[in-house]
Amino acid sequence: MSVTAVKAIRASFFDFSATAQEAEAIADCARYIEDGLLIIEAGRVVSLQPWKEGCGNADVIDLRGKLIVPGFVDTHIHYPQTEMIGAFGEQLLEWLNQYTFPVESQYHCPQHAAQMSAFFLHQLLSNGTTTALVFGTVHPQSVDALFGAAEALNMRLIAGKVMMDRNAPDYLTETPETSYQQTRELIERWHNRGRLSYALTPRFAPTSSPALLEKVQQLRTAFPDTWLHTHLSENPQEIAWVKSLFPEQEGYLDVYHHYQLTGRRSVFAHCVHLEDKEWDCLHDTQSSIAFCPTSNLFLGSGLFNLQRCWQKGVKMGIGTDVGAGTTFNLLQTLGEAYKVCQLQQYKLSACEAFYHATLGGAHALDLDNAIGNFNPGKEADFVVLDPAVSPLQQLRISNSKDIWEKLFVLMTLGDDRNIAQTWVNGQPVWQREEKERAA
Ligand code: GUN
Ligand code: ZN
């Protein structure tokens, strides 16, 4: 199939036509078309309409029985941690020292980085994720490998080289000057190349000296349309450590804010233990949060307060945070988000959950003009979901009364078996084999 050819797909469709400022408004933007026709051309959506007899020709791709939703958006993930997912026993700071840093050291090797990049992107696509905001390692070659592999697939991806100059092993630290120079070269090589974008990626405040943060600030001033991607307020020991390392700042977020690293394209992972004034600062600067439920549970970090996030008007997307997170799959991640909310008496509806995984995530990444729904002109990234792939799912779906209940069953019982196909830029890039589903 050529990239420019018109394609027409018949199936059920679900998306959100506009972003929402409050949880209650999401359902008003939801659009479910039980029997619809999606037309795409040159990698973009031309139209999505209810099916009418005679409106399609013989070339319509018939996916009746499947549910098509916009590609999932993962707002926080570490590709080099793929190989240490599910590491036993430790909370954040010990987990970093014991498992994470040794694994990340391997990415000085371009061959290893290329092999793992291919594996990582395959994991994203086979789980229906078409866009992600990704941490590399401190090695520029880690990011060259990832961007090269994503470019070959024409994926919309944002990534960056980790910047860190203290409180980590010597084999992973650099000087502020080297960090600046290598990051600058990567930006010049990759930022705005096709569908790729660059994120300045200081790991977190404890591994950043004031001199390094000044360099990040200089880069942001020089390249104001780059993203900023880091961690914030994940774990109580981490927060106490930041306060002791930066006593002159009022709190954790102030460290980043002082260096003007907050803002519309700034994405802060976790934000589990924010103080009131930190919520206000995130709102006032239009910064975004990546809520990473499986990671927060796995590392015992705490419960993200989604209700407070809405009250404070802070943009939020869902992150898997692999390898502290325990799955690449956004359906499973939404199921865990539901449980995190249950523990705080907040009911995360399927409607709201799918919003966060699609258009809401795109909004949090400031990409909602390009991706996130089937509005005309949007880039045609989408997932073909098989709503029931096991006897239990078939039983439960067969007694679901409406689309909301079906979506809730998908986020409660669903996993990678439910991802039938993944399309990127109007092209099918991944398709589940029947035998894979049976496995
Ligand atoms: N904080 C600093 N680095 C990391 C990391 O790699 N994973 C998580 N979850 N938190 C971090
Ligand atoms: Zn992380």
Tab-separated table of C-alpha atoms and ligand atoms in Angstrom:
chain	number	residue	atom	x	y	z
A	1	MET	CA	0.000	0.000	0.000
A	2	SER	CA	1.425	3.406	-0.878
A	3	VAL	CA	1.560	6.136	1.758
A	4	THR	CA	-0.461	8.565	-0.329
A	5	ALA	CA	-3.260	6.166	-1.333
A	6	VAL	CA	-6.711	6.806	0.072
A	7	LYS	CA	-7.785	4.138	2.531
A	8	ALA	CA	-11.270	3.489	3.886
A	9	ILE	CA	-11.887	1.432	7.012
A	10	ARG	CA	-15.253	0.197	8.274
A	11	ALA	CA	-15.497	-0.618	12.009
A	12	SER	CA	-16.770	0.779	15.322
A	13	PHE	CA	-14.973	3.964	16.416
A	14	PHE	CA	-14.542	5.758	19.728
A	15	ASP	CA	-12.728	9.031	20.385
A	16	PHE	CA	-13.061	12.503	21.919
A	17	SER	CA	-13.683	15.443	19.603
A	18	ALA	CA	-12.220	18.128	21.930
A	19	THR	CA	-10.164	18.540	25.090
A	20	ALA	CA	-11.951	19.035	28.413
A	21	GLN	CA	-11.221	21.424	31.287
A	22	GLU	CA	-13.108	19.345	33.839
A	23	ALA	CA	-13.863	15.663	34.310
A	24	GLU	CA	-17.603	16.202	34.009
A	25	ALA	CA	-17.191	17.678	30.505
A	26	ILE	CA	-15.382	14.685	29.017
A	27	ALA	CA	-18.482	12.672	28.189
A	28	ASP	CA	-19.836	15.616	26.152
A	29	CYS	CA	-16.822	15.337	23.839
A	30	ALA	CA	-17.006	11.544	23.513
A	31	ARG	CA	-17.968	10.166	20.098
A	32	TYR	CA	-19.007	6.552	19.541
A	33	ILE	CA	-19.922	5.396	16.058
A	34	GLU	CA	-21.006	1.794	16.127
A	35	ASP	CA	-20.785	1.348	12.350
A	36	GLY	CA	-18.481	3.976	10.889
A	37	LEU	CA	-16.228	4.691	7.930
A	38	LEU	CA	-12.817	6.277	8.423
A	39	ILE	CA	-11.160	7.776	5.359
A	40	ILE	CA	-7.435	8.463	5.482
A	41	GLU	CA	-5.112	9.878	2.869
A	42	ALA	CA	-1.399	10.690	2.899
A	43	GLY	CA	-1.144	9.680	6.549
A	44	ARG	CA	-3.953	11.934	7.755
A	45	VAL	CA	-7.611	11.622	8.641
A	46	VAL	CA	-9.915	12.909	5.909
A	47	SER	CA	-13.211	12.057	7.632
A	48	LEU	CA	-14.997	9.799	10.083
A	49	GLN	CA	-18.699	9.301	9.365
A	50	PRO	CA	-21.429	6.801	10.187
A	51	TRP	CA	-21.515	4.069	7.549
A	52	LYS	CA	-24.116	4.529	4.836
A	53	GLU	CA	-24.889	1.840	2.304
A	54	GLY	CA	-23.269	2.778	-1.004
A	55	CYS	CA	-20.777	5.221	0.552
A	56	GLY	CA	-17.827	2.840	0.289
A	57	ASN	CA	-16.490	0.924	-2.667
A	58	ALA	CA	-15.071	-2.563	-2.955
A	59	ASP	CA	-11.749	-1.441	-1.453
A	60	VAL	CA	-13.150	-0.726	1.993
A	61	ILE	CA	-11.132	-2.543	4.662
A	62	ASP	CA	-13.844	-4.338	6.589
A	63	LEU	CA	-13.043	-4.500	10.315
A	64	ARG	CA	-16.595	-4.897	11.603
A	65	GLY	CA	-16.572	-6.408	15.086
A	66	LYS	CA	-13.462	-4.413	15.993
A	67	LEU	CA	-13.324	-1.139	17.929
A	68	ILE	CA	-10.903	1.479	16.633
A	69	VAL	CA	-9.591	4.161	19.010
A	70	PRO	CA	-6.825	6.754	18.588
A	71	GLY	CA	-3.322	5.416	19.242
A	72	PHE	CA	-2.429	5.334	22.923
A	73	VAL	CA	-0.115	8.045	24.254
A	74	ASP	CA	2.437	7.046	26.905
A	75	THR	CA	3.577	10.266	28.590
A	76	HIS	CA	6.509	8.793	30.520
A	77	ILE	CA	8.675	5.758	29.826
A	78	HIS	CA	12.376	4.727	29.957
A	79	TYR	CA	13.385	2.600	26.973
A	80	PRO	CA	16.699	1.394	28.508
A	81	GLN	CA	14.824	-0.051	31.479
A	82	THR	CA	12.892	-2.522	29.319
A	83	GLU	CA	15.341	-5.241	30.225
A	84	MET	CA	15.009	-4.806	33.998
A	85	ILE	CA	11.231	-4.497	34.309
A	86	GLY	CA	9.954	-6.277	37.421
A	87	ALA	CA	13.050	-5.895	39.646
A	88	PHE	CA	12.345	-7.141	43.164
A	89	GLY	CA	12.069	-5.494	46.492
A	90	GLU	CA	13.329	-1.910	46.510
A	91	GLN	CA	11.819	1.552	46.606
A	92	LEU	CA	12.974	4.414	44.398
A	93	LEU	CA	16.479	5.379	45.558
A	94	GLU	CA	17.692	1.833	46.271
A	95	TRP	CA	16.008	0.583	43.108
A	96	LEU	CA	17.949	3.147	41.061
A	97	ASN	CA	21.292	2.175	42.597
A	98	GLN	CA	20.791	-1.549	42.659
A	99	TYR	CA	19.079	-2.194	39.322
A	100	THR	CA	18.691	0.850	37.108
A	101	PHE	CA	22.126	2.410	36.893
A	102	PRO	CA	23.965	-0.852	36.102
A	103	VAL	CA	21.524	-1.646	33.282
A	104	GLU	CA	21.734	1.867	31.838
A	105	SER	CA	25.530	1.594	31.639
A	106	GLN	CA	25.157	-0.832	28.727
A	107	TYR	CA	23.849	1.878	26.419
A	108	HIS	CA	27.287	3.227	25.681
A	109	CYS	CA	27.298	0.430	23.091
A	110	PRO	CA	25.501	1.514	19.890
A	111	GLN	CA	24.727	-2.079	18.884
A	112	HIS	CA	23.050	-2.794	22.201
A	113	ALA	CA	21.133	0.491	21.971
A	114	ALA	CA	19.962	-0.344	18.439
A	115	GLN	CA	18.851	-3.847	19.413
A	116	MET	CA	16.943	-2.610	22.449
A	117	SER	CA	15.412	0.305	20.529
A	118	ALA	CA	13.908	-2.126	18.033
A	119	PHE	CA	12.632	-4.338	20.858
A	120	PHE	CA	11.213	-1.337	22.714
A	121	LEU	CA	9.345	0.095	19.729
A	122	HIS	CA	7.919	-3.334	18.985
A	123	GLN	CA	6.637	-3.459	22.574
A	124	LEU	CA	4.998	-0.052	22.187
A	125	LEU	CA	3.309	-0.941	18.905
A	126	SER	CA	2.159	-4.397	19.975
A	127	ASN	CA	0.476	-2.691	22.926
A	128	GLY	CA	-1.246	-0.045	20.798
A	129	THR	CA	0.990	2.851	21.856
A	130	THR	CA	1.787	5.095	18.908
A	131	THR	CA	3.339	8.074	20.717
A	132	ALA	CA	5.569	8.207	23.779
A	133	LEU	CA	7.740	10.633	25.708
A	134	VAL	CA	10.888	8.602	26.311
A	135	PHE	CA	13.966	8.720	28.531
A	136	GLY	CA	17.214	7.468	26.978
A	137	THR	CA	20.397	7.100	29.019
A	138	VAL	CA	23.200	9.597	29.532
A	139	HIS	CA	24.830	8.282	26.319
A	140	PRO	CA	23.945	10.261	23.198
A	141	GLN	CA	24.201	7.045	21.188
A	142	SER	CA	21.197	5.690	23.121
A	143	VAL	CA	19.058	8.477	21.683
A	144	ASP	CA	20.541	8.253	18.184
A	145	ALA	CA	19.550	4.583	18.133
A	146	LEU	CA	16.006	5.214	19.352
A	147	PHE	CA	15.316	8.120	17.014
A	148	GLY	CA	16.762	6.177	14.079
A	149	ALA	CA	14.450	3.229	14.745
A	150	ALA	CA	11.390	5.479	15.284
A	151	GLU	CA	12.122	7.401	12.092
A	152	ALA	CA	12.074	4.181	10.084
A	153	LEU	CA	8.530	3.569	11.404
A	154	ASN	CA	7.490	7.216	10.987
A	155	MET	CA	6.332	7.348	14.620
A	156	ARG	CA	5.559	10.549	16.486
A	157	LEU	CA	8.015	10.250	19.347
A	158	ILE	CA	9.642	12.635	21.809
A	159	ALA	CA	12.871	11.568	23.501
A	160	GLY	CA	16.046	12.869	25.054
A	161	LYS	CA	19.411	11.992	26.495
A	162	VAL	CA	19.540	11.873	30.284
A	163	MET	CA	21.522	14.735	31.796
A	164	MET	CA	23.172	14.046	35.170
A	165	ASP	CA	26.368	15.162	36.836
A	166	ARG	CA	26.184	13.975	40.464
A	167	ASN	CA	24.860	11.370	42.892
A	168	ALA	CA	25.129	8.563	40.375
A	169	PRO	CA	28.005	6.177	39.505
A	170	ASP	CA	30.997	7.714	37.710
A	171	TYR	CA	30.268	5.605	34.644
A	172	LEU	CA	26.963	7.486	34.182
A	173	THR	CA	27.870	11.032	35.120
A	174	GLU	CA	29.152	13.805	32.893
A	175	THR	CA	30.179	17.427	33.265
A	176	PRO	CA	27.619	20.186	32.709
A	177	GLU	CA	29.639	21.288	29.661
A	178	THR	CA	29.635	17.839	28.024
A	179	SER	CA	25.972	17.426	28.816
A	180	TYR	CA	25.214	20.780	27.190
A	181	GLN	CA	27.289	20.063	24.085
A	182	GLN	CA	25.982	16.536	23.495
A	183	THR	CA	22.393	17.599	24.071
A	184	ARG	CA	22.787	20.532	21.712
A	185	GLU	CA	24.120	18.266	18.976
A	186	LEU	CA	21.233	15.833	19.445
A	187	ILE	CA	18.690	18.665	19.227
A	188	GLU	CA	20.289	19.912	16.035
A	189	ARG	CA	20.271	16.394	14.599
A	190	TRP	CA	16.784	15.205	15.606
A	191	HIS	CA	14.430	17.929	16.832
A	192	ASN	CA	11.553	18.528	14.388
A	193	ARG	CA	12.948	15.933	11.977
A	194	GLY	CA	9.807	14.342	10.497
A	195	ARG	CA	7.613	13.333	13.420
A	196	LEU	CA	10.435	13.338	15.980
A	197	SER	CA	10.933	15.908	18.733
A	198	TYR	CA	13.529	16.447	21.432
A	199	ALA	CA	12.988	16.614	25.193
A	200	LEU	CA	15.627	18.103	27.514
A	201	THR	CA	15.927	15.318	30.088
A	202	PRO	CA	17.608	16.150	33.402
A	203	ARG	CA	17.017	12.872	35.285
A	204	PHE	CA	15.749	14.536	38.490
A	205	ALA	CA	16.917	17.200	40.929
A	206	PRO	CA	19.150	14.895	43.050
A	207	THR	CA	21.376	14.007	40.072
A	208	SER	CA	21.553	17.625	38.862
A	209	SER	CA	23.961	20.238	40.202
A	210	PRO	CA	22.984	23.908	39.986
A	211	ALA	CA	25.551	24.224	37.162
A	212	LEU	CA	23.849	21.450	35.188
A	213	LEU	CA	20.406	23.001	35.672
A	214	GLU	CA	21.824	26.288	34.369
A	215	LYS	CA	22.908	24.459	31.220
A	216	VAL	CA	19.424	22.986	30.818
A	217	GLN	CA	18.015	26.485	31.153
A	218	GLN	CA	20.408	27.789	28.486
A	219	LEU	CA	19.312	25.048	26.109
A	220	ARG	CA	15.670	25.812	26.735
A	221	THR	CA	16.277	29.450	25.964
A	222	ALA	CA	18.171	28.563	22.795
A	223	PHE	CA	15.556	25.997	21.683
A	224	PRO	CA	12.244	27.191	23.176
A	225	ASP	CA	10.087	24.662	21.303
A	226	THR	CA	11.829	21.619	22.845
A	227	TRP	CA	10.155	19.638	25.625
A	228	LEU	CA	11.373	19.296	29.229
A	229	HIS	CA	10.982	15.855	30.788
A	230	THR	CA	11.912	14.922	34.338
A	231	HIS	CA	10.704	13.392	37.632
A	232	LEU	CA	9.028	15.246	40.496
A	233	SER	CA	7.883	14.364	43.992
A	234	GLU	CA	7.714	10.601	43.637
A	235	ASN	CA	8.957	9.298	46.979
A	236	PRO	CA	9.250	10.799	50.504
A	237	GLN	CA	13.013	10.073	50.874
A	238	GLU	CA	13.646	11.606	47.471
A	239	ILE	CA	11.775	14.775	48.464
A	240	ALA	CA	13.701	15.105	51.746
A	241	TRP	CA	16.950	14.628	49.815
A	242	VAL	CA	16.054	17.389	47.339
A	243	LYS	CA	15.322	19.739	50.234
A	244	SER	CA	18.743	19.026	51.742
A	245	LEU	CA	20.531	19.429	48.382
A	246	PHE	CA	18.759	22.695	47.497
A	247	PRO	CA	18.077	24.402	50.866
A	248	GLU	CA	17.862	27.786	49.142
A	249	GLN	CA	14.741	26.682	47.198
A	250	GLU	CA	11.312	26.540	48.816
A	251	GLY	CA	10.549	23.001	47.716
A	252	TYR	CA	11.113	20.327	45.067
A	253	LEU	CA	9.284	21.989	42.181
A	254	ASP	CA	10.942	25.305	42.983
A	255	VAL	CA	14.268	23.771	42.010
A	256	TYR	CA	13.006	23.311	38.438
A	257	HIS	CA	10.961	26.524	38.437
A	258	HIS	CA	13.994	28.561	39.553
A	259	TYR	CA	15.793	27.495	36.355
A	260	GLN	CA	12.682	28.264	34.278
A	261	LEU	CA	12.127	24.607	33.493
A	262	THR	CA	8.375	24.722	34.112
A	263	GLY	CA	6.079	25.604	31.200
A	264	ARG	CA	3.721	24.433	28.520
A	265	ARG	CA	5.978	21.674	27.188
A	266	SER	CA	7.290	20.587	30.594
A	267	VAL	CA	6.217	17.121	31.718
A	268	PHE	CA	6.792	16.040	35.315
A	269	ALA	CA	6.480	12.335	36.060
A	270	HIS	CA	4.717	11.158	39.238
A	271	CYS	CA	3.798	14.234	41.371
A	272	VAL	CA	2.522	11.916	44.098
A	273	HIS	CA	3.330	14.103	47.108
A	274	LEU	CA	2.879	17.669	45.852
A	275	GLU	CA	2.315	20.566	48.218
A	276	ASP	CA	-0.520	22.944	47.528
A	277	LYS	CA	1.710	25.681	46.162
A	278	GLU	CA	3.372	23.179	43.840
A	279	TRP	CA	-0.006	22.282	42.323
A	280	ASP	CA	-0.608	26.009	41.834
A	281	CYS	CA	2.771	26.480	40.189
A	282	LEU	CA	2.097	23.605	37.766
A	283	HIS	CA	-1.228	25.188	36.896
A	284	ASP	CA	0.123	28.731	36.544
A	285	THR	CA	2.976	27.615	34.287
A	286	GLN	CA	0.728	25.261	32.210
A	287	SER	CA	3.056	22.375	33.001
A	288	SER	CA	1.884	18.761	32.699
A	289	ILE	CA	1.959	15.653	34.868
A	290	ALA	CA	2.543	12.032	33.850
A	291	PHE	CA	0.474	9.818	36.176
A	292	CYS	CA	2.191	6.410	36.372
A	293	PRO	CA	-0.026	4.080	38.406
A	294	THR	CA	1.768	0.759	37.948
A	295	SER	CA	5.101	2.352	38.828
A	296	ASN	CA	3.748	4.179	41.871
A	297	LEU	CA	2.284	0.916	43.188
A	298	PHE	CA	5.275	-1.254	42.264
A	299	LEU	CA	7.846	1.024	43.948
A	300	GLY	CA	5.468	1.745	46.837
A	301	SER	CA	5.711	5.465	46.053
A	302	GLY	CA	2.146	6.442	46.902
A	303	LEU	CA	-1.203	7.340	45.369
A	304	PHE	CA	-1.508	10.097	42.757
A	305	ASN	CA	-4.449	12.402	43.524
A	306	LEU	CA	-6.353	12.643	40.247
A	307	GLN	CA	-9.259	14.514	41.795
A	308	ARG	CA	-6.910	17.210	43.055
A	309	CYS	CA	-5.331	17.378	39.613
A	310	TRP	CA	-8.716	18.269	38.078
A	311	GLN	CA	-9.475	20.750	40.888
A	312	LYS	CA	-6.155	22.486	40.293
A	313	GLY	CA	-6.583	22.486	36.514
A	314	VAL	CA	-3.288	20.773	35.733
A	315	LYS	CA	-2.911	18.863	32.449
A	316	MET	CA	-2.273	15.164	32.955
A	317	GLY	CA	-1.513	12.108	30.840
A	318	ILE	CA	-0.896	8.461	31.662
A	319	GLY	CA	2.621	7.042	31.771
A	320	THR	CA	3.712	3.433	32.084
A	321	ASP	CA	7.158	4.381	33.464
A	322	VAL	CA	8.620	1.055	32.363
A	323	GLY	CA	10.827	-0.338	33.990
A	324	ALA	CA	9.500	0.823	37.383
A	325	GLY	CA	6.096	0.393	35.773
A	326	THR	CA	5.136	-3.207	35.205
A	327	THR	CA	3.509	-3.142	31.774
A	328	PHE	CA	3.746	-1.417	28.397
A	329	ASN	CA	0.013	-1.877	28.014
A	330	LEU	CA	-2.144	1.212	28.501
A	331	LEU	CA	-5.322	-0.857	29.027
A	332	GLN	CA	-3.734	-2.547	32.029
A	333	THR	CA	-2.317	0.788	33.176
A	334	LEU	CA	-5.821	2.301	33.135
A	335	GLY	CA	-7.044	-0.644	35.208
A	336	GLU	CA	-4.391	0.135	37.826
A	337	ALA	CA	-5.233	3.857	37.669
A	338	TYR	CA	-8.808	2.903	38.510
A	339	LYS	CA	-7.610	1.078	41.647
A	340	VAL	CA	-5.358	3.981	42.708
A	341	CYS	CA	-8.424	6.228	42.462
A	342	GLN	CA	-10.655	3.726	44.287
A	343	LEU	CA	-8.289	3.896	47.264
A	344	GLN	CA	-9.021	7.629	47.382
A	345	GLN	CA	-12.804	7.428	46.844
A	346	TYR	CA	-12.582	8.778	43.287
A	347	LYS	CA	-14.462	6.906	40.554
A	348	LEU	CA	-12.355	6.833	37.387
A	349	SER	CA	-14.901	6.122	34.645
A	350	ALA	CA	-13.939	4.307	31.458
A	351	CYS	CA	-14.824	7.453	29.562
A	352	GLU	CA	-12.357	9.533	31.573
A	353	ALA	CA	-9.714	6.791	31.493
A	354	PHE	CA	-9.754	6.443	27.686
A	355	TYR	CA	-9.620	10.239	27.413
A	356	HIS	CA	-6.400	10.313	29.444
A	357	ALA	CA	-4.874	7.528	27.334
A	358	THR	CA	-5.632	9.293	24.025
A	359	LEU	CA	-6.538	12.963	23.532
A	360	GLY	CA	-5.809	13.933	27.148
A	361	GLY	CA	-2.313	12.457	26.875
A	362	ALA	CA	-1.787	14.259	23.568
A	363	HIS	CA	-2.902	17.500	25.271
A	364	ALA	CA	-0.498	16.902	28.167
A	365	LEU	CA	2.304	16.586	25.592
A	366	ASP	CA	1.110	19.676	23.698
A	367	LEU	CA	0.499	17.442	20.681
A	368	ASP	CA	-3.286	17.642	20.553
A	369	ASN	CA	-3.121	19.643	17.324
A	370	ALA	CA	-1.435	16.690	15.632
A	371	ILE	CA	-2.774	13.495	17.232
A	372	GLY	CA	-5.304	12.156	19.747
A	373	ASN	CA	-8.572	11.816	17.811
A	374	PHE	CA	-10.131	11.336	14.362
A	375	ASN	CA	-10.797	14.978	13.551
A	376	PRO	CA	-10.052	15.855	9.903
A	377	GLY	CA	-6.369	16.646	9.371
A	378	LYS	CA	-5.134	14.662	12.375
A	379	GLU	CA	-2.277	12.253	11.812
A	380	ALA	CA	-3.745	8.791	11.323
A	381	ASP	CA	-2.335	6.884	14.311
A	382	PHE	CA	-4.832	4.390	15.734
A	383	VAL	CA	-5.377	1.028	17.392
A	384	VAL	CA	-7.725	-1.701	16.257
A	385	LEU	CA	-9.050	-3.335	19.411
A	386	ASP	CA	-10.513	-6.798	19.574
A	387	PRO	CA	-13.054	-6.300	22.376
A	388	ALA	CA	-13.155	-9.929	23.535
A	389	VAL	CA	-10.279	-12.372	23.104
A	390	SER	CA	-10.760	-14.906	25.887
A	391	PRO	CA	-13.725	-16.907	27.129
A	392	LEU	CA	-13.917	-14.685	30.228
A	393	GLN	CA	-13.818	-11.474	28.182
A	394	GLN	CA	-16.413	-12.896	25.762
A	395	LEU	CA	-18.721	-13.759	28.647
A	396	ARG	CA	-18.313	-10.375	30.288
A	397	ILE	CA	-18.613	-8.367	27.039
A	398	SER	CA	-21.709	-10.314	25.997
A	399	ASN	CA	-23.503	-9.127	29.112
A	400	SER	CA	-22.266	-5.508	28.880
A	401	LYS	CA	-25.130	-3.186	28.140
A	402	ASP	CA	-23.424	-0.249	26.433
A	403	ILE	CA	-20.113	1.112	25.144
A	404	TRP	CA	-19.164	2.457	28.596
A	405	GLU	CA	-19.411	-0.962	30.167
A	406	LYS	CA	-17.495	-2.530	27.253
A	407	LEU	CA	-14.701	0.022	27.636
A	408	PHE	CA	-14.608	-0.591	31.360
A	409	VAL	CA	-14.300	-4.341	30.787
A	410	LEU	CA	-11.431	-3.616	28.353
A	411	MET	CA	-9.531	-1.593	30.946
A	412	THR	CA	-10.235	-4.123	33.693
A	413	LEU	CA	-9.650	-7.422	31.876
A	414	GLY	CA	-7.807	-6.238	28.775
A	415	ASP	CA	-4.136	-6.608	27.848
A	416	ASP	CA	-1.957	-6.932	24.758
A	417	ARG	CA	-4.118	-9.755	23.392
A	418	ASN	CA	-6.804	-7.138	22.723
A	419	ILE	CA	-4.552	-5.168	20.379
A	420	ALA	CA	-5.393	-6.563	16.937
A	421	GLN	CA	-3.578	-3.978	14.794
A	422	THR	CA	-1.660	-0.747	15.236
A	423	TRP	CA	-1.537	1.919	12.520
A	424	VAL	CA	0.989	4.736	12.337
A	425	ASN	CA	0.759	7.645	9.917
A	426	GLY	CA	-1.971	5.863	7.938
A	427	GLN	CA	-0.023	2.594	7.625
A	428	PRO	CA	-0.550	-0.727	9.409
A	429	VAL	CA	2.742	-1.256	11.259
A	430	TRP	CA	1.778	-4.094	13.536
A	431	GLN	CA	-0.748	-6.937	13.378
A	432	ARG	CA	-1.365	-9.672	15.916
A	433	GLU	CA	-0.926	-13.177	14.575
A	434	GLU	CA	-3.676	-15.603	15.527
A	435	LYS	CA	-1.097	-17.843	17.201
A	436	GLU	CA	0.200	-14.913	19.282
A	437	ARG	CA	-3.267	-14.387	20.642
A	438	ALA	CA	-3.653	-18.047	21.560
A	439	ALA	CA	-0.295	-18.032	23.329
B	1	GUN	N1	13.666	9.197	39.431
B	1	GUN	C1	14.888	9.377	38.879
B	1	GUN	N2	15.160	8.439	37.974
B	1	GUN	C2	14.088	7.629	37.932
B	1	GUN	C3	13.777	6.473	37.172
B	1	GUN	O1	14.545	5.994	36.338
B	1	GUN	N3	12.552	5.909	37.408
B	1	GUN	C4	11.686	6.430	38.306
B	1	GUN	N4	10.493	5.832	38.493
B	1	GUN	N5	11.958	7.511	39.033
B	1	GUN	C5	13.150	8.108	38.845
B	2	ZN	ZN	10.518	7.515	35.262
